Amino acid sequence: MSEELPAVAEARMAEILRSGTWGSALTSDEFAAIRSVGFEPVGQVLGAAVYNVGYTGGYNCPGSWGTWGGYGTPAQTVTQVSSRGGYGSFAPLVKTMYEARHRALDRMTTECEELGGHGVVGVRLTIGSFPAGGLEFKAIGTAVRAPGVPTVANWNKLRSGRHRTPFTSDLSGQDFAKLIMKGWVPAGLALGISIGSRHDDWATIGQTRWGSGNAEVTGWTELVNEARHDSRQELERDVRRLGAEGVVIAAMEMRVRDRECPAMEGRRDHIVEATTIGTAIARFTRAEDDGQRHKTLAIMSLDPQRRQAARIRI
């Protein structure tokens, strides 16, 4: 189901359609690559959503109760990740981050439909602070279409009917062209988000003391590994939701911070946010059947300095 566009976005789409022109964020090389596989840009599209993030779910300590055994015997705490939704996890925050990103993507694909596009390439997802408060989630890219396929519905039939909305992809124009030439098509942007948290236990404190020497901090290693693993599992779920066969990962980011433990004065909790973003892909047709096995993709740079440097090397 298409996302309802704000009135200002509807007016912008109508203005673009009346003008008979299009804009894009493509470089000249990307434009040439997309045209070489039968696509053309129809306009730059945008989706945005501003969210006030109040309840995060992480106000409790993820495991201070596990740092002591009987009579003060040190015990090891556990790592908590958002997908488990346990005590002290950040599951509500992660749910909001998914919802906000998907809303921005839905509004961007709705703009693509308004312009008659079949998909969006070069998508960039960003998060920034909103001056009045909250966070702005933004998706921006270039809508493209295949002129020989008049409607999104027919394009979806051509893609075996797996998807009912325009595809989204963070691939560059060149990578998109290579994908099409090999018989694959983007299904959509896939997201994997996880927030892991861990309370410092006596083992961690001992391994980070000045006199501990060169030693692995096992608790922190576990925190990083579990957050990244959880992020990849969430990404796989998103790929299945999109009906795709695989994913081309574009970015894997990790942010680490710590805070004073809300349950124990003078102790710290460590928090890791792992985000994985990629383009889910599905087989479109077999390149061998279309005679594309030996087809080459020629891309000529329009930058005079690069051309001059190439002549000098020759």
CSV table of C-alpha atoms in Angstrom, one decimal:
chain,number,residue,atom,x,y,z
A,1,MET,CA,0.0,0.0,0.0
A,2,SER,CA,1.4,3.4,-1.0
A,3,GLU,CA,2.3,5.9,1.7
A,4,GLU,CA,0.2,9.1,1.6
A,5,LEU,CA,2.4,12.0,0.6
A,6,PRO,CA,2.3,15.4,2.4
A,7,ALA,CA,0.7,18.2,0.4
A,8,VAL,CA,4.0,19.9,-0.4
A,9,ALA,CA,5.4,16.7,-1.8
A,10,GLU,CA,2.3,16.2,-4.0
A,11,ALA,CA,2.7,19.7,-5.3
A,12,ARG,CA,6.4,19.1,-6.1
A,13,MET,CA,5.5,15.9,-8.0
A,14,ALA,CA,2.9,17.7,-10.0
A,15,GLU,CA,5.4,20.5,-10.8
A,16,ILE,CA,8.0,18.0,-12.1
A,17,LEU,CA,5.4,16.2,-14.3
A,18,ARG,CA,4.2,19.5,-15.8
A,19,SER,CA,7.8,20.7,-16.5
A,20,GLY,CA,8.6,17.7,-18.6
A,21,THR,CA,12.2,17.7,-17.2
A,22,TRP,CA,13.9,15.6,-14.5
A,23,GLY,CA,16.6,15.9,-12.0
A,24,SER,CA,18.9,13.3,-10.4
A,25,ALA,CA,21.8,12.7,-8.1
A,26,LEU,CA,23.5,10.6,-10.7
A,27,THR,CA,27.0,11.2,-11.9
A,28,SER,CA,27.6,11.2,-15.7
A,29,ASP,CA,29.1,7.7,-15.4
A,30,GLU,CA,26.1,6.5,-13.5
A,31,PHE,CA,23.7,8.0,-16.0
A,32,ALA,CA,25.6,6.3,-18.9
A,33,ALA,CA,25.5,2.9,-17.1
A,34,ILE,CA,21.8,3.1,-16.3
A,35,ARG,CA,21.0,4.0,-19.9
A,36,SER,CA,23.1,1.2,-21.2
A,37,VAL,CA,20.7,-1.4,-19.7
A,38,GLY,CA,17.5,0.3,-20.9
A,39,PHE,CA,16.7,2.5,-17.9
A,40,GLU,CA,16.3,6.3,-17.7
A,41,PRO,CA,16.0,8.7,-14.8
A,42,VAL,CA,12.6,10.3,-14.1
A,43,GLY,CA,13.4,12.5,-11.2
A,44,GLN,CA,15.0,12.8,-7.7
A,45,VAL,CA,12.7,11.5,-5.0
A,46,LEU,CA,12.7,12.0,-1.2
A,47,GLY,CA,11.1,10.6,1.8
A,48,ALA,CA,11.4,12.0,5.3
A,49,ALA,CA,9.9,11.4,8.8
A,50,VAL,CA,10.7,13.3,12.1
A,51,TYR,CA,10.2,11.2,15.2
A,52,ASN,CA,10.4,12.1,18.8
A,53,VAL,CA,12.2,9.3,20.6
A,54,GLY,CA,10.9,9.1,24.1
A,55,TYR,CA,10.8,5.6,25.6
A,56,THR,CA,13.8,3.5,24.6
A,57,GLY,CA,13.2,0.6,26.8
A,58,GLY,CA,16.8,0.7,28.0
A,59,TYR,CA,16.4,2.5,31.3
A,60,ASN,CA,17.0,-0.6,33.4
A,61,CYS,CA,20.4,-2.2,33.8
A,62,PRO,CA,20.9,-5.2,31.5
A,63,GLY,CA,22.4,-7.3,34.2
A,64,SER,CA,23.7,-5.7,37.4
A,65,TRP,CA,22.0,-8.6,39.3
A,66,GLY,CA,24.5,-11.0,37.8
A,67,THR,CA,27.7,-9.3,38.9
A,68,TRP,CA,27.7,-10.8,42.4
A,69,GLY,CA,27.4,-14.3,43.6
A,70,GLY,CA,26.8,-15.6,47.1
A,71,TYR,CA,28.7,-13.7,49.8
A,72,GLY,CA,30.3,-11.3,47.3
A,73,THR,CA,31.7,-14.1,45.0
A,74,PRO,CA,32.2,-12.5,41.6
A,75,ALA,CA,29.9,-13.7,38.9
A,76,GLN,CA,29.7,-12.9,35.2
A,77,THR,CA,26.8,-10.8,33.8
A,78,VAL,CA,25.1,-11.4,30.5
A,79,THR,CA,24.9,-9.5,27.2
A,80,GLN,CA,21.4,-8.3,26.2
A,81,VAL,CA,20.4,-7.7,22.6
A,82,SER,CA,17.3,-5.8,21.4
A,83,SER,CA,15.7,-8.7,19.4
A,84,ARG,CA,15.3,-10.8,22.6
A,85,GLY,CA,13.3,-8.0,24.3
A,86,GLY,CA,14.6,-9.0,27.7
A,87,TYR,CA,15.1,-7.0,30.9
A,88,GLY,CA,17.0,-3.7,30.1
A,89,SER,CA,17.0,-4.2,26.3
A,90,PHE,CA,16.5,-1.5,23.8
A,91,ALA,CA,13.8,-3.3,21.8
A,92,PRO,CA,11.3,-0.4,21.8
A,93,LEU,CA,14.0,2.0,20.4
A,94,VAL,CA,15.0,-0.5,17.7
A,95,LYS,CA,11.3,-0.9,16.7
A,96,THR,CA,11.0,2.9,16.3
A,97,MET,CA,14.1,3.1,14.2
A,98,TYR,CA,12.8,0.4,11.9
A,99,GLU,CA,9.4,2.1,11.7
A,100,ALA,CA,10.9,5.6,11.0
A,101,ARG,CA,13.2,4.3,8.3
A,102,HIS,CA,10.5,2.3,6.5
A,103,ARG,CA,8.2,5.3,6.6
A,104,ALA,CA,10.8,7.5,4.9
A,105,LEU,CA,11.4,4.7,2.3
A,106,ASP,CA,7.7,4.3,1.7
A,107,ARG,CA,7.2,8.0,1.1
A,108,MET,CA,10.2,8.0,-1.3
A,109,THR,CA,8.8,5.1,-3.3
A,110,THR,CA,5.4,6.8,-3.4
A,111,GLU,CA,7.0,9.8,-5.1
A,112,CYS,CA,8.7,7.3,-7.5
A,113,GLU,CA,5.2,5.9,-8.4
A,114,GLU,CA,3.8,9.4,-8.9
A,115,LEU,CA,6.6,10.1,-11.5
A,116,GLY,CA,5.9,6.8,-13.2
A,117,GLY,CA,9.2,5.2,-12.1
A,118,HIS,CA,9.9,1.5,-11.6
A,119,GLY,CA,12.4,1.8,-8.8
A,120,VAL,CA,14.9,4.1,-7.0
A,121,VAL,CA,18.7,3.7,-7.3
A,122,GLY,CA,21.5,5.3,-5.3
A,123,VAL,CA,19.3,5.6,-2.2
A,124,ARG,CA,21.0,7.3,0.8
A,125,LEU,CA,19.5,6.7,4.3
A,126,THR,CA,20.5,9.3,6.9
A,127,ILE,CA,19.6,10.2,10.5
A,128,GLY,CA,20.1,13.6,11.9
A,129,SER,CA,19.0,15.7,14.8
A,130,PHE,CA,16.0,17.9,14.1
A,131,PRO,CA,16.5,21.5,15.4
A,132,ALA,CA,13.1,21.6,17.1
A,133,GLY,CA,13.8,18.2,18.8
A,134,GLY,CA,13.7,14.6,17.8
A,135,LEU,CA,15.4,12.8,14.9
A,136,GLU,CA,14.9,13.3,11.2
A,137,PHE,CA,15.0,10.1,9.1
A,138,LYS,CA,15.6,10.8,5.4
A,139,ALA,CA,15.8,8.7,2.3
A,140,ILE,CA,16.8,10.3,-1.0
A,141,GLY,CA,17.6,8.7,-4.4
A,142,THR,CA,16.9,8.9,-8.2
A,143,ALA,CA,13.8,7.3,-9.6
A,144,VAL,CA,14.3,5.3,-12.8
A,145,ARG,CA,12.1,3.5,-15.3
A,146,ALA,CA,12.4,1.1,-18.2
A,147,PRO,CA,10.7,2.9,-21.1
A,148,GLY,CA,9.5,-0.4,-22.7
A,149,VAL,CA,7.5,-1.3,-19.5
A,150,PRO,CA,4.7,1.3,-19.1
A,151,THR,CA,3.6,0.7,-15.6
A,152,VAL,CA,4.9,-0.5,-12.2
A,153,ALA,CA,2.3,-3.3,-12.3
A,154,ASN,CA,3.7,-4.6,-15.6
A,155,TRP,CA,7.2,-4.3,-14.3
A,156,ASN,CA,6.3,-6.4,-11.3
A,157,LYS,CA,4.9,-9.1,-13.6
A,158,LEU,CA,8.2,-9.0,-15.4
A,159,ARG,CA,9.9,-9.6,-12.0
A,160,SER,CA,7.8,-12.7,-11.5
A,161,GLY,CA,5.2,-10.8,-9.5
A,162,ARG,CA,7.2,-10.8,-6.3
A,163,HIS,CA,6.8,-7.2,-5.4
A,164,ARG,CA,3.9,-4.7,-5.8
A,165,THR,CA,5.9,-1.5,-5.2
A,166,PRO,CA,8.9,0.1,-6.9
A,167,PHE,CA,12.2,-1.4,-5.9
A,168,THR,CA,14.8,0.5,-3.8
A,169,SER,CA,18.5,0.1,-4.0
A,170,ASP,CA,21.6,1.8,-2.5
A,171,LEU,CA,23.8,0.5,-5.4
A,172,SER,CA,25.5,3.0,-7.6
A,173,GLY,CA,24.4,3.4,-11.2
A,174,GLN,CA,27.3,1.2,-12.4
A,175,ASP,CA,26.6,-1.5,-9.9
A,176,PHE,CA,22.9,-1.5,-10.7
A,177,ALA,CA,23.7,-1.9,-14.4
A,178,LYS,CA,26.0,-4.8,-13.7
A,179,LEU,CA,23.3,-6.5,-11.6
A,180,ILE,CA,20.7,-6.1,-14.5
A,181,MET,CA,23.2,-7.5,-17.0
A,182,LYS,CA,23.8,-10.6,-15.0
A,183,GLY,CA,20.1,-11.3,-14.7
A,184,TRP,CA,19.4,-10.0,-11.2
A,185,VAL,CA,17.2,-7.2,-10.0
A,186,PRO,CA,17.0,-5.2,-6.7
A,187,ALA,CA,14.0,-6.1,-4.5
A,188,GLY,CA,14.5,-3.4,-1.9
A,189,LEU,CA,16.7,-2.0,0.8
A,190,ALA,CA,17.2,-4.5,3.6
A,191,LEU,CA,17.9,-3.3,7.2
A,192,GLY,CA,19.5,-5.1,10.1
A,193,ILE,CA,19.5,-3.1,13.4
A,194,SER,CA,20.5,-4.3,16.8
A,195,ILE,CA,21.4,-2.6,20.1
A,196,GLY,CA,23.3,-4.7,22.6
A,197,SER,CA,24.0,-3.7,26.2
A,198,ARG,CA,26.2,-5.2,29.0
A,199,HIS,CA,26.9,-4.3,32.6
A,200,ASP,CA,30.5,-4.3,33.7
A,201,ASP,CA,31.2,-7.3,35.9
A,202,TRP,CA,34.2,-8.1,38.0
A,203,ALA,CA,35.9,-10.0,35.2
A,204,THR,CA,35.6,-7.0,32.9
A,205,ILE,CA,36.9,-4.6,35.5
A,206,GLY,CA,39.8,-6.9,36.3
A,207,GLN,CA,40.8,-7.2,32.6
A,208,THR,CA,40.8,-3.4,32.1
A,209,ARG,CA,42.9,-2.5,35.1
A,210,TRP,CA,46.2,-0.7,34.6
A,211,GLY,CA,48.2,-3.7,35.7
A,212,SER,CA,46.3,-6.3,33.7
A,213,GLY,CA,48.7,-6.1,30.7
A,214,ASN,CA,47.7,-7.2,27.2
A,215,ALA,CA,44.6,-9.2,27.7
A,216,GLU,CA,41.3,-9.8,25.9
A,217,VAL,CA,38.3,-8.2,27.6
A,218,THR,CA,36.0,-11.1,27.1
A,219,GLY,CA,32.8,-9.3,28.1
A,220,TRP,CA,33.3,-6.6,25.6
A,221,THR,CA,34.2,-9.1,22.9
A,222,GLU,CA,31.0,-10.9,23.6
A,223,LEU,CA,29.0,-7.7,23.5
A,224,VAL,CA,30.4,-6.7,20.0
A,225,ASN,CA,29.9,-10.2,18.6
A,226,GLU,CA,26.4,-10.7,19.8
A,227,ALA,CA,25.3,-7.2,18.6
A,228,ARG,CA,26.7,-7.8,15.1
A,229,HIS,CA,25.3,-11.3,14.9
A,230,ASP,CA,21.9,-10.0,15.9
A,231,SER,CA,22.1,-7.3,13.3
A,232,ARG,CA,22.9,-9.9,10.6
A,233,GLN,CA,19.9,-12.1,11.7
A,234,GLU,CA,17.6,-9.1,11.5
A,235,LEU,CA,18.9,-8.3,8.0
A,236,GLU,CA,18.2,-11.9,6.9
A,237,ARG,CA,14.6,-11.5,8.2
A,238,ASP,CA,14.2,-8.3,6.1
A,239,VAL,CA,15.6,-10.1,3.0
A,240,ARG,CA,13.0,-12.8,3.4
A,241,ARG,CA,10.2,-10.2,4.0
A,242,LEU,CA,11.2,-8.7,0.6
A,243,GLY,CA,11.0,-12.1,-1.1
A,244,ALA,CA,14.6,-11.9,-2.3
A,245,GLU,CA,17.2,-14.6,-2.6
A,246,GLY,CA,20.2,-12.7,-1.3
A,247,VAL,CA,21.6,-9.4,-0.3
A,248,VAL,CA,24.5,-7.2,-1.4
A,249,ILE,CA,25.7,-5.4,1.7
A,250,ALA,CA,26.7,-1.8,1.3
A,251,ALA,CA,27.4,-0.7,4.9
A,252,MET,CA,28.1,-2.2,8.3
A,253,GLU,CA,28.3,0.4,11.0
A,254,MET,CA,28.9,0.1,14.8
A,255,ARG,CA,28.7,2.8,17.5
A,256,VAL,CA,29.9,2.2,21.0
A,257,ARG,CA,29.1,4.2,24.1
A,258,ASP,CA,28.8,3.8,27.8
A,259,ARG,CA,26.7,5.3,30.5
A,260,GLU,CA,26.4,5.3,34.3
A,261,CYS,CA,24.5,2.2,35.4
A,262,PRO,CA,20.9,3.2,36.5
A,263,ALA,CA,20.9,0.4,39.1
A,264,MET,CA,24.3,0.6,40.7
A,265,GLU,CA,26.0,3.9,41.6
A,266,GLY,CA,29.6,4.2,40.3
A,267,ARG,CA,29.3,1.4,37.8
A,268,ARG,CA,29.0,1.5,34.0
A,269,ASP,CA,27.0,-0.1,31.3
A,270,HIS,CA,28.4,-0.5,27.7
A,271,ILE,CA,26.0,-0.1,24.7
A,272,VAL,CA,26.7,-1.2,21.1
A,273,GLU,CA,24.5,-0.2,18.2
A,274,ALA,CA,25.1,-2.3,15.1
A,275,THR,CA,23.5,-1.4,11.8
A,276,THR,CA,23.7,-3.4,8.5
A,277,ILE,CA,22.2,-2.0,5.3
A,278,GLY,CA,22.2,-3.7,1.9
A,279,THR,CA,20.2,-4.2,-1.3
A,280,ALA,CA,18.2,-7.4,-1.4
A,281,ILE,CA,18.3,-9.0,-4.8
A,282,ALA,CA,16.2,-11.6,-6.8
A,283,ARG,CA,16.9,-13.4,-10.0
A,284,PHE,CA,15.3,-11.6,-12.9
A,285,THR,CA,16.3,-13.9,-15.7
A,286,ARG,CA,19.3,-15.9,-16.7
A,287,ALA,CA,21.8,-13.6,-18.5
A,288,GLU,CA,22.9,-16.6,-20.7
A,289,ASP,CA,19.3,-16.9,-22.1
A,290,ASP,CA,19.3,-13.3,-23.1
A,291,GLY,CA,22.6,-13.4,-24.9
A,292,GLN,CA,24.1,-11.1,-22.4
A,293,ARG,CA,27.0,-13.3,-21.3
A,294,HIS,CA,29.5,-11.5,-23.4
A,295,LYS,CA,27.9,-8.0,-23.4
A,296,THR,CA,30.3,-5.3,-22.1
A,297,LEU,CA,29.4,-2.1,-20.3
A,298,ALA,CA,31.3,0.9,-21.6
A,299,ILE,CA,31.7,3.9,-19.3
A,300,MET,CA,33.6,6.9,-20.5
A,301,SER,CA,34.6,9.6,-18.0
A,302,LEU,CA,33.7,13.2,-18.9
A,303,ASP,CA,36.3,14.6,-16.5
A,304,PRO,CA,39.1,16.2,-18.7
A,305,GLN,CA,41.7,15.8,-16.0
A,306,ARG,CA,41.1,12.1,-15.7
A,307,ARG,CA,41.2,11.7,-19.5
A,308,GLN,CA,44.5,13.7,-19.6
A,309,ALA,CA,46.0,11.5,-16.9
A,310,ALA,CA,45.0,8.4,-18.8
A,311,ARG,CA,46.8,9.7,-22.0
A,312,ILE,CA,49.9,10.4,-19.9
A,313,ARG,CA,49.9,6.8,-18.5
A,314,ILE,CA,49.6,5.4,-22.0
